[in-house]
Amino acid sequence: GRVAMESAGTSSRDQVVAVVGGGLVGALNACFFARRGFQVKVFESREDIRNAEIVRGRSINLALSHRGRQALSRVGMEEKIVSKGIPMHARMIHSLSGKQSPIPYGKKGQYILSVDRANLNKALLTEAESYPNAKINFDHKLEDWSTDTGLMTFLRPDGSKESLKADLIVGCDGAFSTLRKQFLRLSRFNYSQTYIPHGYLELTMPPLAGEFAMKPNFLHIWPRNTFMMIALPNLDKTFTCTLFMPFDVFEKITSGDQVIDFFQTYFPDAIPLIGVDALKRDYFRLPAQAMVSVKCSPYHINDKCVLMGDAAHAVVPFYGQGMNAGFEDCIVFDEIMDQYNEDFSAVLPEYTRVRVPDDHTIADLAMYNYVEMRAHVNSKWFRFRKNLDNI
Ligand code: FAD
């Protein structure tokens, strides 16, 4: 295959930073490094999602909170993203009888935002590309890299390979990170991975007579103890409903009629809003997706490589903080870069020291909220708790 080599430079203006993964965290991180004047090269295994008809991601929409907004504001992107988000001031709890009761997230005026994942990712890619010193290489799948030389090998769709060295490799390649595989071979690298028994499935609730079928400024929750459904609003006046259930419950439902029976028992108010035919059809469109929690430490190798976002800490989605924590990683790293004059040999260990405990805490809170959302929100005790920053 074709081999392109680049050599290390000395000043920050010709030092090469390779960001592996052009998802949410990679695209944002590219902006942070480009602002500092590095030669930024992003490598993304997928094609350019801005030209793709169907964009497959981990969820259709997600909740953007304070941490994430702060990171966006550092690169001048907050307004652009917030203007396309839908504020959610409270959870709206749907009881079995169809009664709806709001539980505010915080004080009056505080809210989280429902944002479209594909739109957010596209906007961040476009922003990264607006820096003359940043380039995004799509259809470049990292296959392997050497911790000794830092040489990375990418696989192209035509089967050819490309190799490249960078001064710093930033791993933003998600929960199943290829970069992280090399960490596993190092001495004193801690790693744990846990799949929860639940899977998730997304369903669309269409507009009703041209309007949102439910109140739009809420994160709707149907807590049913061992499982739950949630719904977040979209700009096109649809809701994306996400059903979280143990895989063995998903597997017991094998026909359209069983889907309707199941919804009749647990989510009766949602049936007319999603629609009987759509429900029967869409439930079987895609298999339920798994959810994994990954913790590891350290996040870096020497002065060469650092992991951020899901590559460093995939969390279960029940705290709504996976992306937000990944965005905050970028801020924390950026501040340490200032503190240590962009000296990677000092910045990387400091980043691990500061960030690992916080990210591990987010992972624990997310696991805790896995129970909180489907069960505790049903309890009276919960309603008296105030000022929670979770979903
Ligand atoms: P990803 O978004 O996974 O991006 C990784 C990128 O790397 C992808 O573009 C991928 O194609 C690319 N890649 C992978 N391997 C390679 C390779 N070998 N070479 C090159 N490129 C590669 N978070 C929130 O903050 N709020 C929410 O409400 C929320 N809801 C969620 C709901 C669900 C159902 C799920 C599953 C997650 C949710 N999250 C939420 C978590 C959020 O999706 C992740 O934390 C976020 O996507 C992490 O971004 P990332 O860039 O680190 O990884």
CSV table of C-alpha atoms in Angstrom, one decimal, residues 69-388:
chain,number,residue,atom,x,y,z
A,69,ARG,CA,-21.6,23.9,26.9
A,70,GLN,CA,-18.5,25.3,28.6
A,71,ALA,CA,-16.3,23.3,26.4
A,72,LEU,CA,-18.2,24.5,23.3
A,73,SER,CA,-17.9,28.1,24.4
A,74,ARG,CA,-14.1,27.8,24.6
A,75,VAL,CA,-14.0,27.2,20.9
A,76,GLY,CA,-16.8,29.7,20.1
A,77,MET,CA,-19.4,27.1,19.3
A,78,GLU,CA,-21.8,27.4,22.2
A,79,GLU,CA,-24.4,29.8,20.6
A,80,LYS,CA,-24.4,27.8,17.3
A,81,ILE,CA,-25.2,24.6,19.1
A,82,VAL,CA,-27.5,25.9,21.8
A,83,SER,CA,-29.7,27.7,19.2
A,84,LYS,CA,-30.5,24.3,17.7
A,85,GLY,CA,-31.1,22.7,21.0
A,86,ILE,CA,-34.4,22.3,22.8
A,87,PRO,CA,-34.4,23.2,26.5
A,88,MET,CA,-35.6,20.6,29.0
A,89,HIS,CA,-36.4,22.2,32.3
A,90,ALA,CA,-37.6,19.1,34.1
A,91,ARG,CA,-38.1,15.4,33.9
A,92,MET,CA,-41.8,14.5,33.1
A,93,ILE,CA,-42.7,11.3,34.9
A,94,HIS,CA,-45.4,9.2,33.2
A,95,SER,CA,-47.2,6.9,35.6
A,96,LEU,CA,-48.9,3.8,34.5
A,97,SER,CA,-52.3,5.5,34.6
A,98,GLY,CA,-51.0,8.2,32.1
A,99,LYS,CA,-50.6,10.9,34.8
A,100,GLN,CA,-47.7,13.2,34.1
A,101,SER,CA,-45.7,14.8,36.9
A,102,PRO,CA,-42.7,17.1,36.4
A,103,ILE,CA,-39.5,16.9,38.5
A,104,PRO,CA,-37.4,20.0,37.9
A,105,TYR,CA,-33.7,19.6,37.3
A,106,GLY,CA,-32.6,22.5,39.4
A,107,LYS,CA,-33.7,26.0,40.2
A,108,LYS,CA,-36.0,28.0,38.0
A,109,GLY,CA,-34.4,28.8,34.8
A,110,GLN,CA,-31.9,25.9,34.8
A,111,TYR,CA,-32.2,23.3,32.1
A,112,ILE,CA,-30.4,20.8,29.9
A,113,LEU,CA,-30.7,20.8,26.1
A,114,SER,CA,-31.8,18.1,23.7
A,115,VAL,CA,-29.4,18.2,20.7
A,116,ASP,CA,-29.2,16.2,17.5
A,117,ARG,CA,-26.1,14.1,17.6
A,118,ALA,CA,-25.5,14.1,13.8
A,119,ASN,CA,-26.0,17.9,13.6
A,120,LEU,CA,-23.6,18.5,16.5
A,121,ASN,CA,-21.0,16.2,15.0
A,122,LYS,CA,-21.3,17.8,11.6
A,123,ALA,CA,-21.1,21.4,13.0
A,124,LEU,CA,-17.9,20.5,15.0
A,125,LEU,CA,-16.3,18.9,11.9
A,126,THR,CA,-17.0,22.0,9.9
A,127,GLU,CA,-15.6,24.2,12.7
A,128,ALA,CA,-12.4,22.1,12.9
A,129,GLU,CA,-12.0,22.3,9.2
A,130,SER,CA,-12.2,26.1,9.3
A,131,TYR,CA,-8.7,26.2,10.8
A,132,PRO,CA,-6.1,26.3,8.0
A,133,ASN,CA,-3.8,24.1,10.1
A,134,ALA,CA,-6.4,21.3,10.6
A,135,LYS,CA,-7.3,18.6,8.2
A,136,ILE,CA,-9.8,15.8,8.5
A,137,ASN,CA,-9.0,12.5,6.8
A,138,PHE,CA,-12.2,10.5,6.4
A,139,ASP,CA,-12.2,6.8,5.5
A,140,HIS,CA,-9.0,6.3,7.6
A,141,LYS,CA,-9.5,3.5,10.0
A,142,LEU,CA,-6.7,3.1,12.5
A,143,GLU,CA,-5.6,-0.5,12.4
A,144,ASP,CA,-2.5,-0.6,14.6
A,145,TRP,CA,0.2,1.6,16.1
A,146,SER,CA,3.5,1.2,17.8
A,147,THR,CA,4.1,2.4,21.3
A,148,ASP,CA,7.8,2.4,20.6
A,149,THR,CA,7.9,4.5,17.4
A,150,GLY,CA,4.4,6.1,17.5
A,151,LEU,CA,3.9,4.9,13.9
A,152,MET,CA,0.2,4.5,13.1
A,153,THR,CA,-1.2,2.4,10.3
A,154,PHE,CA,-4.6,3.3,8.7
A,155,LEU,CA,-6.7,1.1,6.5
A,156,ARG,CA,-8.4,2.7,3.5
A,157,PRO,CA,-11.7,1.5,1.9
A,158,ASP,CA,-9.8,0.3,-1.2
A,159,GLY,CA,-7.7,-2.0,1.0
A,160,SER,CA,-4.5,0.2,0.8
A,161,LYS,CA,-2.7,1.3,3.9
A,162,GLU,CA,-1.2,4.6,5.0
A,163,SER,CA,1.3,5.1,7.8
A,164,LEU,CA,2.0,8.3,9.8
A,165,LYS,CA,3.9,9.4,12.8
A,166,ALA,CA,2.8,12.4,15.0
A,167,ASP,CA,4.3,14.3,17.9
A,168,LEU,CA,1.2,13.5,19.9
A,169,ILE,CA,-1.6,11.0,19.3
A,170,VAL,CA,-4.9,11.8,20.8
A,171,GLY,CA,-7.2,8.8,21.1
A,172,CYS,CA,-10.9,9.8,20.6
A,173,ASP,CA,-11.9,6.6,18.9
A,174,GLY,CA,-14.7,5.7,21.2
A,175,ALA,CA,-15.7,2.9,23.6
A,176,PHE,CA,-14.1,0.2,21.5
A,177,SER,CA,-10.9,2.2,21.0
A,178,THR,CA,-8.2,0.7,18.8
A,179,LEU,CA,-5.6,3.0,20.3
A,180,ARG,CA,-6.4,1.6,23.8
A,181,LYS,CA,-5.6,-1.9,22.7
A,182,GLN,CA,-1.9,-1.1,22.9
A,183,PHE,CA,-2.3,0.2,26.5
A,184,LEU,CA,-3.6,-3.2,27.5
A,185,ARG,CA,-0.2,-4.7,26.9
A,186,LEU,CA,1.6,-2.3,29.1
A,187,SER,CA,2.6,-3.0,32.7
A,188,ARG,CA,0.6,-1.3,35.4
A,189,PHE,CA,-2.3,-0.4,33.1
A,190,ASN,CA,-5.6,-0.9,34.9
A,191,TYR,CA,-8.6,-1.8,32.8
A,192,SER,CA,-12.2,-2.9,33.5
A,193,GLN,CA,-15.1,-3.3,31.2
A,194,THR,CA,-18.7,-4.1,32.2
A,195,TYR,CA,-21.7,-4.8,30.1
A,196,ILE,CA,-25.0,-4.1,31.8
A,197,PRO,CA,-27.9,-6.6,31.3
A,198,HIS,CA,-29.9,-3.9,29.6
A,199,GLY,CA,-30.0,-3.0,25.9
A,200,TYR,CA,-31.7,-0.1,24.2
A,201,LEU,CA,-33.9,0.5,21.2
A,202,GLU,CA,-35.0,3.8,19.7
A,203,LEU,CA,-38.5,4.5,18.4
A,204,THR,CA,-39.9,7.7,16.8
A,205,MET,CA,-42.9,9.5,18.1
A,206,PRO,CA,-44.2,11.7,15.2
A,207,PRO,CA,-45.8,15.1,15.5
A,208,LEU,CA,-49.5,15.2,16.2
A,209,ALA,CA,-51.4,17.6,13.9
A,210,GLY,CA,-48.2,19.4,13.2
A,211,GLU,CA,-47.2,19.9,16.8
A,212,PHE,CA,-45.2,18.0,19.4
A,213,ALA,CA,-47.2,15.0,20.6
A,214,MET,CA,-46.2,15.7,24.2
A,215,LYS,CA,-44.9,18.8,26.0
A,216,PRO,CA,-41.6,19.5,24.3
A,217,ASN,CA,-39.6,21.2,27.1
A,218,PHE,CA,-39.2,18.0,29.2
A,219,LEU,CA,-37.2,14.8,29.3
A,220,HIS,CA,-40.1,12.3,29.4
A,221,ILE,CA,-39.5,9.2,31.6
A,222,TRP,CA,-41.7,6.1,32.0
A,223,PRO,CA,-40.0,4.5,35.0
A,224,ARG,CA,-41.1,0.9,35.4
A,225,ASN,CA,-38.5,-0.4,38.0
A,226,THR,CA,-36.7,-3.1,36.1
A,227,PHE,CA,-36.9,-1.2,32.8
A,228,MET,CA,-37.9,2.2,31.5
A,229,MET,CA,-38.6,4.3,28.4
A,230,ILE,CA,-37.4,7.9,28.0
A,231,ALA,CA,-38.2,10.5,25.2
A,232,LEU,CA,-36.2,13.6,24.1
A,233,PRO,CA,-37.6,16.2,21.7
A,234,ASN,CA,-36.2,16.9,18.2
A,235,LEU,CA,-36.4,20.2,16.2
A,236,ASP,CA,-38.7,18.5,13.6
A,237,LYS,CA,-41.3,18.1,16.4
A,238,THR,CA,-40.7,14.4,16.7
A,239,PHE,CA,-39.6,12.7,19.9
A,240,THR,CA,-37.0,10.0,20.0
A,241,CYS,CA,-38.2,7.4,22.5
A,242,THR,CA,-35.5,5.1,23.9
A,243,LEU,CA,-36.6,1.8,25.5
A,244,PHE,CA,-34.1,0.4,28.0
A,245,MET,CA,-34.8,-3.2,29.1
A,246,PRO,CA,-32.9,-6.4,30.0
A,247,PHE,CA,-31.9,-8.3,26.8
A,248,ASP,CA,-33.9,-11.3,28.0
A,249,VAL,CA,-37.1,-9.1,28.1
A,250,PHE,CA,-36.4,-7.8,24.5
A,251,GLU,CA,-35.9,-11.4,23.4
A,252,LYS,CA,-39.2,-12.6,24.7
A,253,ILE,CA,-41.1,-10.2,22.4
A,254,THR,CA,-41.1,-11.7,19.0
A,255,SER,CA,-44.2,-10.5,17.2
A,256,GLY,CA,-46.0,-7.2,16.5
A,257,ASP,CA,-48.9,-8.2,18.6
A,258,GLN,CA,-46.6,-9.0,21.6
A,259,VAL,CA,-45.1,-5.5,21.2
A,260,ILE,CA,-48.6,-4.0,21.5
A,261,ASP,CA,-49.5,-6.2,24.5
A,262,PHE,CA,-46.3,-5.2,26.2
A,263,PHE,CA,-46.9,-1.5,25.6
A,264,GLN,CA,-50.5,-1.9,26.7
A,265,THR,CA,-49.2,-3.3,30.0
A,266,TYR,CA,-46.4,-0.8,30.7
A,267,PHE,CA,-46.6,2.3,28.4
A,268,PRO,CA,-50.3,2.5,27.4
A,269,ASP,CA,-50.3,6.3,26.9
A,270,ALA,CA,-47.4,6.0,24.4
A,271,ILE,CA,-49.3,3.6,22.0
A,272,PRO,CA,-51.5,6.2,20.2
A,273,LEU,CA,-48.7,8.7,20.2
A,274,ILE,CA,-46.2,6.4,18.5
A,275,GLY,CA,-48.9,4.6,16.5
A,276,VAL,CA,-49.8,0.9,16.5
A,277,ASP,CA,-48.4,0.2,13.0
A,278,ALA,CA,-45.2,2.1,13.6
A,279,LEU,CA,-44.7,0.4,16.9
A,280,LYS,CA,-45.2,-3.1,15.4
A,281,ARG,CA,-42.7,-2.3,12.6
A,282,ASP,CA,-40.0,-0.2,14.3
A,283,TYR,CA,-39.6,-2.4,17.3
A,284,PHE,CA,-38.0,-5.0,15.0
A,285,ARG,CA,-36.1,-2.6,12.7
A,286,LEU,CA,-32.9,-2.9,14.6
A,287,PRO,CA,-31.8,-5.2,17.3
A,288,ALA,CA,-31.4,-3.8,20.8
A,289,GLN,CA,-28.0,-2.3,21.4
A,290,ALA,CA,-25.6,-3.1,24.2
A,291,MET,CA,-24.2,-0.7,26.8
A,292,VAL,CA,-20.8,-0.9,28.2
A,293,SER,CA,-18.9,0.9,31.0
A,294,VAL,CA,-15.2,1.1,30.6
A,295,LYS,CA,-12.7,2.4,33.3
A,296,CYS,CA,-9.0,2.5,32.8
A,297,SER,CA,-5.9,4.3,34.1
A,298,PRO,CA,-3.5,5.8,33.2
A,299,TYR,CA,-4.9,7.7,30.2
A,300,HIS,CA,-1.5,8.3,28.6
A,301,ILE,CA,1.7,6.6,27.4
A,302,ASN,CA,4.9,8.7,27.9
A,303,ASP,CA,4.7,11.9,26.0
A,304,LYS,CA,3.2,10.2,23.0
A,305,CYS,CA,-0.4,9.2,23.4
A,306,VAL,CA,-3.5,10.3,25.4
A,307,LEU,CA,-7.0,8.9,25.6
A,308,MET,CA,-10.1,11.1,25.9
A,309,GLY,CA,-13.9,10.8,25.7
A,310,ASP,CA,-15.4,7.3,25.5
A,311,ALA,CA,-12.0,5.8,24.6
A,312,ALA,CA,-10.9,6.7,28.1
A,313,HIS,CA,-14.2,6.3,29.9
A,314,ALA,CA,-17.3,4.9,28.3
A,315,VAL,CA,-20.1,5.3,30.7
A,316,VAL,CA,-23.7,3.9,30.7
A,317,PRO,CA,-26.0,6.7,29.4
A,318,PHE,CA,-28.3,7.1,32.4
A,319,TYR,CA,-26.5,10.1,33.8
A,320,GLY,CA,-26.5,11.9,30.5
A,321,GLN,CA,-22.9,12.8,31.0
A,322,GLY,CA,-20.9,10.7,28.6
A,323,MET,CA,-20.4,13.3,25.9
A,324,ASN,CA,-20.4,16.1,28.5
A,325,ALA,CA,-17.6,14.5,30.4
A,326,GLY,CA,-15.7,13.9,27.2
A,327,PHE,CA,-16.1,17.6,26.3
A,328,GLU,CA,-14.9,18.5,29.7
A,329,ASP,CA,-11.8,16.4,29.1
A,330,CYS,CA,-10.9,18.8,26.3
A,331,ILE,CA,-11.1,21.8,28.7
A,332,VAL,CA,-9.0,20.1,31.4
A,333,PHE,CA,-6.3,19.1,28.9
A,334,ASP,CA,-6.3,22.6,27.4
A,335,GLU,CA,-5.8,24.2,30.8
A,336,ILE,CA,-2.9,21.8,31.7
A,337,MET,CA,-1.4,22.7,28.3
A,338,ASP,CA,-1.3,26.3,29.5
A,339,GLN,CA,0.1,25.4,32.9
A,340,TYR,CA,3.0,23.3,31.5
A,341,ASN,CA,3.8,25.3,28.3
A,342,GLU,CA,2.6,22.6,25.9
A,343,ASP,CA,5.4,20.2,27.2
A,344,PHE,CA,3.7,16.9,26.5
A,345,SER,CA,6.1,15.0,28.8
A,346,ALA,CA,4.6,17.1,31.7
A,347,VAL,CA,1.1,17.6,30.4
A,348,LEU,CA,0.2,14.0,29.9
A,349,PRO,CA,1.0,12.6,33.3
A,350,GLU,CA,-0.7,15.6,34.9
A,351,TYR,CA,-3.8,15.1,32.8
A,352,THR,CA,-4.0,11.5,34.0
A,353,ARG,CA,-3.5,12.6,37.6
A,354,VAL,CA,-6.2,15.2,37.5
A,355,ARG,CA,-8.7,13.5,35.3
A,356,VAL,CA,-8.8,9.8,36.2
A,357,PRO,CA,-10.6,10.3,39.6
A,358,ASP,CA,-13.2,12.6,38.1
A,359,ASP,CA,-14.0,10.4,35.1
A,360,HIS,CA,-14.2,7.3,37.3
A,361,THR,CA,-16.7,9.2,39.5
A,362,ILE,CA,-18.8,10.1,36.5
A,363,ALA,CA,-18.8,6.4,35.6
A,364,ASP,CA,-19.9,5.4,39.1
A,365,LEU,CA,-22.6,8.1,39.2
A,366,ALA,CA,-23.9,6.9,35.8
A,367,MET,CA,-24.1,3.3,37.1
A,368,TYR,CA,-26.0,4.6,40.1
A,369,ASN,CA,-28.4,6.6,38.0
A,370,TYR,CA,-29.1,3.4,36.0
A,371,VAL,CA,-31.2,2.3,39.1
A,372,GLU,CA,-32.3,5.8,40.1
A,373,MET,CA,-34.0,6.6,36.8
A,374,ARG,CA,-36.0,3.4,36.3
A,375,ALA,CA,-36.8,2.8,40.0
A,376,HIS,CA,-36.1,5.6,42.5
A,377,VAL,CA,-37.8,8.4,40.5
A,378,ASN,CA,-41.0,6.5,41.3
A,379,SER,CA,-40.5,7.0,45.0
A,380,LYS,CA,-41.7,9.8,47.2
A,381,TRP,CA,-38.3,10.2,48.7
A,382,PHE,CA,-36.9,11.2,45.3
A,383,ARG,CA,-39.3,14.1,44.9
A,384,PHE,CA,-37.9,15.9,47.9
A,385,ARG,CA,-34.4,15.9,46.6
A,386,LYS,CA,-33.4,19.2,45.0
A,387,ASN,CA,-30.8,20.5,42.6
A,388,LEU,CA,-29.7,17.3,41.0
